[in-house]
PDB file of C-alpha atoms in Angstrom:
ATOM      1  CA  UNK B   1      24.641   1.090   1.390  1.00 60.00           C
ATOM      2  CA  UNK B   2      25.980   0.521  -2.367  1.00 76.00           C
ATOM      3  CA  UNK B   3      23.428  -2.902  -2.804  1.00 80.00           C
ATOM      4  CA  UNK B   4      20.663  -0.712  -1.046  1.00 83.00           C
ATOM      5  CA  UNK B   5      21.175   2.262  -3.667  1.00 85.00           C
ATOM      6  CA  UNK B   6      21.188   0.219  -6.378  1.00 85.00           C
ATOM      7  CA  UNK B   7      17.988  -1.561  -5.431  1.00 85.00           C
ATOM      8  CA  UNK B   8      16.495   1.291  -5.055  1.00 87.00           C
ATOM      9  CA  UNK B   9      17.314   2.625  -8.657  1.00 88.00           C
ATOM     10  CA  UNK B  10      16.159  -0.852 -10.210  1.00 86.00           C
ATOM     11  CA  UNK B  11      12.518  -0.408  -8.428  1.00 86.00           C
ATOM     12  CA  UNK B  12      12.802   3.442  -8.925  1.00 87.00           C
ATOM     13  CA  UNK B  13      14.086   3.616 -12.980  1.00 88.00           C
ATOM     14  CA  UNK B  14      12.769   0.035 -14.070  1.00 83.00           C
ATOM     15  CA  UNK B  15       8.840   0.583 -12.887  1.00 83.00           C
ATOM     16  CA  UNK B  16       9.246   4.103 -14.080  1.00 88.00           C
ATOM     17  CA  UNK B  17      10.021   2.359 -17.164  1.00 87.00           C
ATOM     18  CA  UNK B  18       7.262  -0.053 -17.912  1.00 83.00           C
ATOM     19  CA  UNK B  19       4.908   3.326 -17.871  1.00 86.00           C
ATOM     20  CA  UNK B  20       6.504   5.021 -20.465  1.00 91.00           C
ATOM     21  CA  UNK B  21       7.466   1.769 -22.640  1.00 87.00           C
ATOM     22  CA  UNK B  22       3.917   0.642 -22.288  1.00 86.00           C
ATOM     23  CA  UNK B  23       2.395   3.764 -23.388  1.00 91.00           C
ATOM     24  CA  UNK B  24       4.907   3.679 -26.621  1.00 92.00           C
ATOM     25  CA  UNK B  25       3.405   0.123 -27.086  1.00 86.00           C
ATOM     26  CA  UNK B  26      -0.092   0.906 -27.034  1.00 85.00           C
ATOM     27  CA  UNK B  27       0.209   3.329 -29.917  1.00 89.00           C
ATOM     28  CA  UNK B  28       2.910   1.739 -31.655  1.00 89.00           C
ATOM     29  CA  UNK B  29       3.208  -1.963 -30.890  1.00 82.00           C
ATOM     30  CA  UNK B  30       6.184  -2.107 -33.268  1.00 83.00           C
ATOM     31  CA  UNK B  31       8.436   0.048 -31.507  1.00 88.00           C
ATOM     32  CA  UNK B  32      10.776  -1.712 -29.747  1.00 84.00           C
ATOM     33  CA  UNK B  33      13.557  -1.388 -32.173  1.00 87.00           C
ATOM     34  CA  UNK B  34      14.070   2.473 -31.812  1.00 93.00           C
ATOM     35  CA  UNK B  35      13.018   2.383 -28.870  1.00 92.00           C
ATOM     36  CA  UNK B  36      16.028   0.302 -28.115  1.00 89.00           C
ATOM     37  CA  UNK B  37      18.184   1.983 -30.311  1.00 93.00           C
ATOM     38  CA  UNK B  38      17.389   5.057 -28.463  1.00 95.00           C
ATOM     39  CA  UNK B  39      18.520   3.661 -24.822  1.00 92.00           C
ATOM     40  CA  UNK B  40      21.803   2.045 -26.207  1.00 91.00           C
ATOM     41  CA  UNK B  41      22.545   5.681 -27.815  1.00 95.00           C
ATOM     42  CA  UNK B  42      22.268   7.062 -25.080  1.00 96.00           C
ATOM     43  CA  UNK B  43      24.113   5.231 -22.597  1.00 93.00           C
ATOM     44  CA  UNK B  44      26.902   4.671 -25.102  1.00 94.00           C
ATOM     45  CA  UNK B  45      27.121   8.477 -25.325  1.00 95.00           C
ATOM     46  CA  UNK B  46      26.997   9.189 -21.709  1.00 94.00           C
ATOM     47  CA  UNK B  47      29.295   6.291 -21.155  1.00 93.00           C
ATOM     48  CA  UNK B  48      32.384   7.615 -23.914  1.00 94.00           C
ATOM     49  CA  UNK B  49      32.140  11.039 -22.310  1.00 93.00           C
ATOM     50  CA  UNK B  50      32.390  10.037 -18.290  1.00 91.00           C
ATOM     51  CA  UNK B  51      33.210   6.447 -18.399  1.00 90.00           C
ATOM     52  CA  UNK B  52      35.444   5.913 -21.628  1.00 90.00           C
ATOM     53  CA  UNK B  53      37.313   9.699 -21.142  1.00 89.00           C
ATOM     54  CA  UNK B  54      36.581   9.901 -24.916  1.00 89.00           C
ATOM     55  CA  UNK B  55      38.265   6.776 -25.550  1.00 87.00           C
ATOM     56  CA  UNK B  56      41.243   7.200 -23.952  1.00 90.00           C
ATOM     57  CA  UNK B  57      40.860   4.761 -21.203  1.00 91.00           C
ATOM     58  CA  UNK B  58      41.506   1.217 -21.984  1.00 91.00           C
ATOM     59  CA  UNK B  59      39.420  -1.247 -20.651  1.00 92.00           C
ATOM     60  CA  UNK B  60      39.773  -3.155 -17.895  1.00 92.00           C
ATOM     61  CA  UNK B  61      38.083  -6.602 -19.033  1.00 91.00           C
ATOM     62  CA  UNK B  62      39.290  -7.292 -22.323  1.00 91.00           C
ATOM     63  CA  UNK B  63      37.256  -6.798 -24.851  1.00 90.00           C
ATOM     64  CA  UNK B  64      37.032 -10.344 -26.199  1.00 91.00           C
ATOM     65  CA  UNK B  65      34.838 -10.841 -23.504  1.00 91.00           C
ATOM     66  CA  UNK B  66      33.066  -8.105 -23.613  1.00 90.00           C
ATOM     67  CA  UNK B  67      32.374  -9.097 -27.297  1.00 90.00           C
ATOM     68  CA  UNK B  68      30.730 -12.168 -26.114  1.00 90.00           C
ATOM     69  CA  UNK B  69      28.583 -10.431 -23.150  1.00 86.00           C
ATOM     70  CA  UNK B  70      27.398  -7.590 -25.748  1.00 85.00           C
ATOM     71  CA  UNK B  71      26.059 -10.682 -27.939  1.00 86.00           C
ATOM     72  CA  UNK B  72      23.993 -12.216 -25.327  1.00 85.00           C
ATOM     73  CA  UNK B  73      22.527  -8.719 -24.025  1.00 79.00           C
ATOM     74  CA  UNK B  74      21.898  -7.327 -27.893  1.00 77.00           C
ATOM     75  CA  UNK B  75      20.062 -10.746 -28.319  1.00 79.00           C
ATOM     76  CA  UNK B  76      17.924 -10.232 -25.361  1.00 78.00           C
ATOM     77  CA  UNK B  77      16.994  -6.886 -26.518  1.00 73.00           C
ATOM     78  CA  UNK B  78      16.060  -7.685 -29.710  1.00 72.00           C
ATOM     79  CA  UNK B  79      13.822 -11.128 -28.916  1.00 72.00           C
ATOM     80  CA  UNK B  80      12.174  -9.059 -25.931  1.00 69.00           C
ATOM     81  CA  UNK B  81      11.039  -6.189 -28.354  1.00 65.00           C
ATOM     82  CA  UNK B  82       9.836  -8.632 -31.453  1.00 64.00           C
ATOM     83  CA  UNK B  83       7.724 -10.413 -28.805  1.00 59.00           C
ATOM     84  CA  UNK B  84       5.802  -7.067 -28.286  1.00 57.00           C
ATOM     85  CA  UNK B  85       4.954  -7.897 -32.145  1.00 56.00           C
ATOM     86  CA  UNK B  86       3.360 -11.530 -31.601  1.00 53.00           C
ATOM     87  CA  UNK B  87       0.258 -11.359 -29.564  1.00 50.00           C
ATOM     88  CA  UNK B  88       1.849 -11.045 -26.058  1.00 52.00           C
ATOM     89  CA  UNK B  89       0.225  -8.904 -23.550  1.00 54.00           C
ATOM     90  CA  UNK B  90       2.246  -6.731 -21.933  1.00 53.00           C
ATOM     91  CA  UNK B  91       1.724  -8.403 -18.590  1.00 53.00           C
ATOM     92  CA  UNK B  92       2.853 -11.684 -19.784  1.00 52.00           C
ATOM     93  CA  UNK B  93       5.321  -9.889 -20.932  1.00 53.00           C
ATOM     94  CA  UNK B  94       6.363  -8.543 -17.733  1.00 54.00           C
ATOM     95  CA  UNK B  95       6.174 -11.480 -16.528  1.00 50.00           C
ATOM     96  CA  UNK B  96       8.974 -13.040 -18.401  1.00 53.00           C
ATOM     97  CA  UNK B  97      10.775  -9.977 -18.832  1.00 49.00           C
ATOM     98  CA  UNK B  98      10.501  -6.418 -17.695  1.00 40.00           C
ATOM     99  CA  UNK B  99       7.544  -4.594 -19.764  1.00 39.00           C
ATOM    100  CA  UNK B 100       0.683  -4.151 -26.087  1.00 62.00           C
ATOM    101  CA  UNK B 101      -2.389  -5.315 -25.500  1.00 43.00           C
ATOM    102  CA  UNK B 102      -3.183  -8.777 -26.616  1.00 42.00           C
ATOM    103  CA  UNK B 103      -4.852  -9.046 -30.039  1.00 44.00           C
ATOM    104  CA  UNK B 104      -5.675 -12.550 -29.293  1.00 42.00           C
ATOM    105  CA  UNK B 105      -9.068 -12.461 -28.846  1.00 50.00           C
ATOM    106  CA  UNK B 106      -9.793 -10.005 -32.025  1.00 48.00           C
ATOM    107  CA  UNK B 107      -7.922 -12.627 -34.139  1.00 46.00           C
ATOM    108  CA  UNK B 108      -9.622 -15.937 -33.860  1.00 53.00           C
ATOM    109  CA  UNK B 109      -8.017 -19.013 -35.014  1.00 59.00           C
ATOM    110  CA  UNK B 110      -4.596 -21.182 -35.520  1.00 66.00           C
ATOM    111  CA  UNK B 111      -2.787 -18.678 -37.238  1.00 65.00           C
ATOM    112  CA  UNK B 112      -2.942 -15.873 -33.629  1.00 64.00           C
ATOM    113  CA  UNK B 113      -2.608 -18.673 -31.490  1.00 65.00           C
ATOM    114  CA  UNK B 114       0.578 -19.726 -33.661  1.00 69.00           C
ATOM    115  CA  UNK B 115       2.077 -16.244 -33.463  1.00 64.00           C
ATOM    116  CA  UNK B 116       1.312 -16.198 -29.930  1.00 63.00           C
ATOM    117  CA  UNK B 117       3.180 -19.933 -29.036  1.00 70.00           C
ATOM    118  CA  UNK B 118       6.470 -17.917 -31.350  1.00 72.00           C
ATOM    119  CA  UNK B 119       5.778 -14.771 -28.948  1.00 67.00           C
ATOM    120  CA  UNK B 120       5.995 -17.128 -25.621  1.00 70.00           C
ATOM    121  CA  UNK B 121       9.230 -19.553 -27.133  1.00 74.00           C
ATOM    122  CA  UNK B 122      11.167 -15.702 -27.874  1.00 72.00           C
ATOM    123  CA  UNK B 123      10.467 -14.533 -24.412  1.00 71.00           C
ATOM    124  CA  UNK B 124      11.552 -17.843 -22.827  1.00 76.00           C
ATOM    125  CA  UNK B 125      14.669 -17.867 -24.943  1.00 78.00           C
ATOM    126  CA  UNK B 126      15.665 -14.246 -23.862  1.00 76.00           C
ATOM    127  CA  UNK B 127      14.592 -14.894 -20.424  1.00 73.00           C
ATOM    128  CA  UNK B 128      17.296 -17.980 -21.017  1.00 79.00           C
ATOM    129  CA  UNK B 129      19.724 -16.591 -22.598  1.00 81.00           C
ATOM    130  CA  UNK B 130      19.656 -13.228 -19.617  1.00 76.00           C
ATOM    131  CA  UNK B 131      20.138 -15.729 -16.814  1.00 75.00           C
ATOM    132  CA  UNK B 132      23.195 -16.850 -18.811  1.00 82.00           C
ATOM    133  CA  UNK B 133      24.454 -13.503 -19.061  1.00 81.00           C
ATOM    134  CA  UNK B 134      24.730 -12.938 -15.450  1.00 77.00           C
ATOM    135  CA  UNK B 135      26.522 -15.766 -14.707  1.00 82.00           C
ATOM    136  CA  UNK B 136      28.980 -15.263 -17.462  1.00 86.00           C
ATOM    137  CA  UNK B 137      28.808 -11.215 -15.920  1.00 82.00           C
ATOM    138  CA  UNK B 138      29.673 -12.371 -12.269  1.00 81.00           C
ATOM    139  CA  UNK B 139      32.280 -15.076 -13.740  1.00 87.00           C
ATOM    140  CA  UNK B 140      34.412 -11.960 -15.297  1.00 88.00           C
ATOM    141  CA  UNK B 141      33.885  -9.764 -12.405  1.00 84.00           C
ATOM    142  CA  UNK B 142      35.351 -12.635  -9.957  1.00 86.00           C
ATOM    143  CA  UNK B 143      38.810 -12.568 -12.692  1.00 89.00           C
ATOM    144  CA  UNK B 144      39.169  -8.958 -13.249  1.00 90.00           C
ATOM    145  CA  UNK B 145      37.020  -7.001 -11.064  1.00 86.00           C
ATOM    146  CA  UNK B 146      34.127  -5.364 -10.696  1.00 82.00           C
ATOM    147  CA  UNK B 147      33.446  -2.443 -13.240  1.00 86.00           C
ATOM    148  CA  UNK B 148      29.682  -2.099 -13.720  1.00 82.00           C
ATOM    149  CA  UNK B 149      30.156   1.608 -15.555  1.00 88.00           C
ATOM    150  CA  UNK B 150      32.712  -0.140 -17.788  1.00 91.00           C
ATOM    151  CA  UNK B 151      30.462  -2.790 -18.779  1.00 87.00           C
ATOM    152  CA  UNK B 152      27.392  -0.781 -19.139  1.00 88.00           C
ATOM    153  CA  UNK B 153      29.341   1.190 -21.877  1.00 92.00           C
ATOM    154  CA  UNK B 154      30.348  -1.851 -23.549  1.00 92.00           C
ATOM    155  CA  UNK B 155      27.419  -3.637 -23.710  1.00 87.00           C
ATOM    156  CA  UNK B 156      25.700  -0.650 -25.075  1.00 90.00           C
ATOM    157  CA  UNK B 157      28.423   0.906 -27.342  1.00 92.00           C
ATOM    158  CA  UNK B 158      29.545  -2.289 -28.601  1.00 90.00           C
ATOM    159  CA  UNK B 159      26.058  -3.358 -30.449  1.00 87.00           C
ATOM    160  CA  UNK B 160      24.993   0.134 -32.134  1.00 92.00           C
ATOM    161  CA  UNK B 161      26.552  -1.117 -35.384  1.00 90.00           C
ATOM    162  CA  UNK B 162      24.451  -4.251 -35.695  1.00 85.00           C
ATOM    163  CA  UNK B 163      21.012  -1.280 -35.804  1.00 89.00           C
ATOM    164  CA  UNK B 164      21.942  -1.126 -39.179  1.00 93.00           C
ATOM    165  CA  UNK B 165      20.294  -4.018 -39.961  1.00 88.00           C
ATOM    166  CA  UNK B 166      17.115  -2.022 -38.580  1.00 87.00           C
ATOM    167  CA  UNK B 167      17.490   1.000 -39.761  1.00 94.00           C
ATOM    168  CA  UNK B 168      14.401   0.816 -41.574  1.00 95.00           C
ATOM    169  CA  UNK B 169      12.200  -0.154 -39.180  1.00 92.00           C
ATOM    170  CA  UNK B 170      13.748   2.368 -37.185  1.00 94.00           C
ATOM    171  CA  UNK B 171      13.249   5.282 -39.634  1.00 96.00           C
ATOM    172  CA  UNK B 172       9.783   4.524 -40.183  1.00 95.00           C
ATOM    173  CA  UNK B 173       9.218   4.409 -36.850  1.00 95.00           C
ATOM    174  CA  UNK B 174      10.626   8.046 -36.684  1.00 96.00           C
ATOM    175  CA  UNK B 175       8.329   9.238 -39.368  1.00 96.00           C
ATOM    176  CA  UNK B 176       5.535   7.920 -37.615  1.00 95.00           C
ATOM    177  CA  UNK B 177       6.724   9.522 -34.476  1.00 96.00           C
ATOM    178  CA  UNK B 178       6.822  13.229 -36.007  1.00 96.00           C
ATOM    179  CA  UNK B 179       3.333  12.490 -36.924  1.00 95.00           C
ATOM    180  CA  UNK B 180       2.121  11.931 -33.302  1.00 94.00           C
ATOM    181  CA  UNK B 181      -0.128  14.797 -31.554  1.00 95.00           C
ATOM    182  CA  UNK B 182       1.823  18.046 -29.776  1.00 94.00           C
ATOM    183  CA  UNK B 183       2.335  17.690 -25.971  1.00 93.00           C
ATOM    184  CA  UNK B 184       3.207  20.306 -24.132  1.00 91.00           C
ATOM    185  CA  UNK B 185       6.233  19.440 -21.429  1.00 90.00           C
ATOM    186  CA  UNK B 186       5.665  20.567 -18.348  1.00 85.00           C
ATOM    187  CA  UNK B 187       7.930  22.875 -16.740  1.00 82.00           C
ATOM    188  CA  UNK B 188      10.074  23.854 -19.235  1.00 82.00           C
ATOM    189  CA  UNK B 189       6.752  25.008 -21.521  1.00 81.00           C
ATOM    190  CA  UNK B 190       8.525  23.293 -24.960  1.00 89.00           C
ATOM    191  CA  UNK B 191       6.168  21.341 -27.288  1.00 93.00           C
ATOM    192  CA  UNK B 192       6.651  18.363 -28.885  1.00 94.00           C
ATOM    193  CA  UNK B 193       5.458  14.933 -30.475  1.00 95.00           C
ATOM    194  CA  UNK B 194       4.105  13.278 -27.628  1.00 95.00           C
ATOM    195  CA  UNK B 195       5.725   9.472 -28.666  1.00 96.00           C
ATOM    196  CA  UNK B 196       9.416  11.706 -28.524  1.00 96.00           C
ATOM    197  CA  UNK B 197       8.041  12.883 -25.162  1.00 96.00           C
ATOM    198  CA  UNK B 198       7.247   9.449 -23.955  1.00 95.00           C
ATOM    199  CA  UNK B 199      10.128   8.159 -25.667  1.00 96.00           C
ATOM    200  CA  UNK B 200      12.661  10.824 -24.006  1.00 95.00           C
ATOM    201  CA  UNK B 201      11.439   9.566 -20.733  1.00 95.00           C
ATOM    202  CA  UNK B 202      11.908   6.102 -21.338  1.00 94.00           C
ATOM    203  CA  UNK B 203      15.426   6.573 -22.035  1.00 95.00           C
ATOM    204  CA  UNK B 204      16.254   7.923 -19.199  1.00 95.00           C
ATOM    205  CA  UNK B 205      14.360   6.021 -16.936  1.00 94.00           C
ATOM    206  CA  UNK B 206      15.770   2.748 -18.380  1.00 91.00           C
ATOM    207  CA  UNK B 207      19.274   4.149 -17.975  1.00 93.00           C
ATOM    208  CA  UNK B 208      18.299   4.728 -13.813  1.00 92.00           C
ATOM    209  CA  UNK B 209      16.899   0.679 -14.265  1.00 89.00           C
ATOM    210  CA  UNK B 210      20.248  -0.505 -15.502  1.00 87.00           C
ATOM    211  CA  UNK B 211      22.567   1.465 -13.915  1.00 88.00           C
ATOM    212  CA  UNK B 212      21.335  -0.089 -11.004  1.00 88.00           C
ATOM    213  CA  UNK B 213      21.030  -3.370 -12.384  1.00 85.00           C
ATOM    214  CA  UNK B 214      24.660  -3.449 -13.449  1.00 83.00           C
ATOM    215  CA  UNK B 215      25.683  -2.011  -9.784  1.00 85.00           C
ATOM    216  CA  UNK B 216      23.857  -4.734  -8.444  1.00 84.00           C
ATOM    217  CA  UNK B 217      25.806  -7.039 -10.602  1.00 78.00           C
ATOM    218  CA  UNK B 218      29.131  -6.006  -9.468  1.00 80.00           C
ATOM    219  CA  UNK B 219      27.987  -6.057  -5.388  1.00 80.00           C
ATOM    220  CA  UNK B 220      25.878  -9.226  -5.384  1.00 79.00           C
ATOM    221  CA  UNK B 221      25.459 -12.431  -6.828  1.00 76.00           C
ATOM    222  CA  UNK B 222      23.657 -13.486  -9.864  1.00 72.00           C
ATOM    223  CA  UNK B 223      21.171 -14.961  -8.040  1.00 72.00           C
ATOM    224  CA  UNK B 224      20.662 -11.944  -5.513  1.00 76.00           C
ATOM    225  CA  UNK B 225      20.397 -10.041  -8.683  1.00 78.00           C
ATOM    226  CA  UNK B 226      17.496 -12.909 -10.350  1.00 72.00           C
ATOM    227  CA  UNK B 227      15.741 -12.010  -6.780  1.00 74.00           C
ATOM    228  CA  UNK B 228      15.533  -8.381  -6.763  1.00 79.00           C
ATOM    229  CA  UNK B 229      14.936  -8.416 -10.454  1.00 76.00           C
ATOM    230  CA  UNK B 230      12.036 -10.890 -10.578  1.00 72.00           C
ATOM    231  CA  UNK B 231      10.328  -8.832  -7.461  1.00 75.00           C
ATOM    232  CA  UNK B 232      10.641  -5.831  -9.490  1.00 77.00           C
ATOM    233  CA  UNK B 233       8.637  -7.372 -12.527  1.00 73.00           C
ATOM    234  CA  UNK B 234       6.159  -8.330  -9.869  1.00 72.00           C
ATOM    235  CA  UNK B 235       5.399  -4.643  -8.630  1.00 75.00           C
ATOM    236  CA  UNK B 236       5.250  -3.410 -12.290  1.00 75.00           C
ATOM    237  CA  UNK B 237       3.206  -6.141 -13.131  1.00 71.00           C
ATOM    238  CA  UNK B 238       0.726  -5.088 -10.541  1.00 71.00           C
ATOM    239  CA  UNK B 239       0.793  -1.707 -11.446  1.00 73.00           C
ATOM    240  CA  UNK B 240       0.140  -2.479 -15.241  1.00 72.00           C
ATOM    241  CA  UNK B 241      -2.632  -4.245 -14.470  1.00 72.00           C
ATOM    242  CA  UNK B 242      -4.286  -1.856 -11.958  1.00 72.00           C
ATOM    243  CA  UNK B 243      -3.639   1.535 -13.591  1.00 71.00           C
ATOM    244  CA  UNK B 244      -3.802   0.691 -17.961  1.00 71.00           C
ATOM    245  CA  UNK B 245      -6.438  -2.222 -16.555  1.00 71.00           C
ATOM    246  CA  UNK B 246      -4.542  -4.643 -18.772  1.00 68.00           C
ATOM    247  CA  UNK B 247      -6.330  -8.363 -19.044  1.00 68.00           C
ATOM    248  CA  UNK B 248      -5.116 -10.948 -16.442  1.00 68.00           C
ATOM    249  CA  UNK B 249      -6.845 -13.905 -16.850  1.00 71.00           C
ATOM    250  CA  UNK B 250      -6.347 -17.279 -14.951  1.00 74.00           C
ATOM    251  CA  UNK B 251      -4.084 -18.713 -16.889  1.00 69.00           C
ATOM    252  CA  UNK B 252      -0.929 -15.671 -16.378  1.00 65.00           C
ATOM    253  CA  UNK B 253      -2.308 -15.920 -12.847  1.00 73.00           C
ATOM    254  CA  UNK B 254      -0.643 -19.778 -13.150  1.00 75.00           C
ATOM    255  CA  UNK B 255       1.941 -18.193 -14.771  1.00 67.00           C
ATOM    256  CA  UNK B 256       2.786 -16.216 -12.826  1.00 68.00           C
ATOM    257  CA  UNK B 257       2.583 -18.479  -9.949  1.00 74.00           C
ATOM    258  CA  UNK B 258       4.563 -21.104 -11.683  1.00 73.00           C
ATOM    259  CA  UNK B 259       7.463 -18.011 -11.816  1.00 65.00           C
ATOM    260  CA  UNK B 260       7.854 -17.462  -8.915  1.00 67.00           C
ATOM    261  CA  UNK B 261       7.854 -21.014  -7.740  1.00 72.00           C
ATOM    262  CA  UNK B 262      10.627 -21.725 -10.074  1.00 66.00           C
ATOM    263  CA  UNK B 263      12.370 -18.752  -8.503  1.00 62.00           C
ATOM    264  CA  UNK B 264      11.930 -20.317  -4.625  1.00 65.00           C
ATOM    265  CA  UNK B 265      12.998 -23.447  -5.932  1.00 68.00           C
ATOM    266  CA  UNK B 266      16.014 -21.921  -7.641  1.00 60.00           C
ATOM    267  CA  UNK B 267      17.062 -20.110  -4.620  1.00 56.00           C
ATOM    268  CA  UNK B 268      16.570 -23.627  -2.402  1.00 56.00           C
ATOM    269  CA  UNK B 269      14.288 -20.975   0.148  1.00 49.00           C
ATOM    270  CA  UNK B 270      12.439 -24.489   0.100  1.00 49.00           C
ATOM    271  CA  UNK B 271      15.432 -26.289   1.467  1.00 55.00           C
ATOM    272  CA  UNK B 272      17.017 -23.362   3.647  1.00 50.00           C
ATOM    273  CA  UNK B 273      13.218 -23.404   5.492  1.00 46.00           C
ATOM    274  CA  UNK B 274      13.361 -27.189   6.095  1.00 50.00           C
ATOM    275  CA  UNK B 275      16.979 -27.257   7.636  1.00 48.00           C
ATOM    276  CA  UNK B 276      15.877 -24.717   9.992  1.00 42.00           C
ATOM    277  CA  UNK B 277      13.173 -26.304  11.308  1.00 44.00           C
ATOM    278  CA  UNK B 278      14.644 -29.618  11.082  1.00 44.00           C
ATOM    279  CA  UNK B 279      16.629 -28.263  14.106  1.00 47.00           C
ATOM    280  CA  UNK B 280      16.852 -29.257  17.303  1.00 51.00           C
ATOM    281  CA  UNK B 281      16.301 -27.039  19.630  1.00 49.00           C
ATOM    282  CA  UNK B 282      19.639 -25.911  21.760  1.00 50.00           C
ATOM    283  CA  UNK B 283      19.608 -26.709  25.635  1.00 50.00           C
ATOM    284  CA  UNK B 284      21.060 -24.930  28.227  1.00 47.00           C
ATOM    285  CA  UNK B 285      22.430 -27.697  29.568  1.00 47.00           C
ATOM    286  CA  UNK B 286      26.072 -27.212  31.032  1.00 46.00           C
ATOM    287  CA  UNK B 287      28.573 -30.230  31.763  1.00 44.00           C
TER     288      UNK B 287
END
């Protein structure tokens, strides 16, 4: 039942998600860096008070490694959100990762199509450099243990310090945020800046998405993981594209098709279908 529940809060918290990060993108294509601030914050928060016990709990991975895993996933992070920045649709984007509209066509010539070849080489590399971190994620877990809460806090405590180097994109992007219209949350009946609103519930929806991606880590394989991940970022996709009617031309079509071929072939489903049929069919025959 532990897999199951954790499947269900990647589908439930990670398409959640892509709503609320996509309608932070459309007014503020830039925003990836507090927006990503925001989630490890708050995860890193929620994981000294319950996880940590205020830092008196040692570890149980050492955190050497933990060092080395926090580099990979604060790299991912960062190249996923400056890709929002270079022309990619937030389809494509999906498609490669987990989450603008394109300004392609409003910006004709070399120079958008150049920004848009750097926006496709950062997704690959994070998409790259992920894959990597789950094997090096399932290689620990197999030597020490599995402790997905433990490693959630790490990974998301550990890089806060390296958002200095962002601060000011971040603080602008706070400014900007105060500025945003009044929405009035439902329920409770408090009013706010709609972008903290939208933000708020991006937060905690991405903490639902990888809690249950980092359960999933610690119960299945990193390829079980790749699966259930990569089928996820097909349902969002779908849903981007039906309810903000974002673009999808031919070519992500191919895309996407060449995805999810690479997956099959990664997973050998090709090979696993042909040594089933290859055979033969048992007799009853008895001696």
């Amino acid at each position: 039942m532990r897999p199951a529940f954790a499947v269900g809060l990647v589908f439930a918290g990670c398409c959640s998600n892509v709503i609320f990060l996509e309608l932070l993108a459309r007014k503020h294509p830039g925003c990836g860096n507090i927006v990503t601030f925001a989630q490890f914050l708050f995860i890193a928060v929620e994981g000294f008070l319950f996880e940590a016990d205020l830092g008196r709990k040692p570890p149980a991975i050492p955190l050497r490694y933990y060092a080395i895993m926090v580099t990979m996933f604060f790299t991912v992070s960062v190249m996923n959100n400056y890709a929002l920045n270079l022309n990619i649709a937030m389809p494509l984007h999906m498609i490669f990762r987990s989450t603008s509209q394109s300004s392609l066509s409003e910006k004709d010539g070399f120079q958008a199509f150049a920004w848009w070849l750097l926006g496709i080489g950062a997704l690959t590399f994070a998409l790259l450099m992920s894959a990597r971190m789950g094997i090096f994620q399932e290689t620990l877990y197999k030597q020490f243990g599995k402790h997905s809460k433990e490693a959630l806090f790490y990974n998301h405590a550990l890089p806060l310090p390296g958002f200095i180097f962002l601060a000011s994109d971040i603080y602008d992007h706070v400014v900007l945020f105060n500025k945003s219209e009044l929405y009035q949350v439902p329920v409770i009946s408090v009013a706010m800046p709609i972008m903290w609103f939208y933000l708020l519930m991006n937060v905690v929806t991405q903490y639902v998405c990888i809690r249950g991606v980092f359960i999933l880590t610690t119960e299945c394989t990193s390829l079980t993981v790749t699966l259930v991940v990569t089928l996820r970022k097909f349902v969002s996709l779908i849903f981007s594209i039906l309810y903000f009617q974002n673009p999808f031309t031919l070519w992500h079509c191919l895309g996407t098709l060449f995805v999810f071929i690479g997956t099959l072939m990664y997973t050998e489903v090709w090979k696993n279908l042909g040594t089933t049929k290859s055979q033969p069919p048992q007799d009853d025959k008895k001696d």
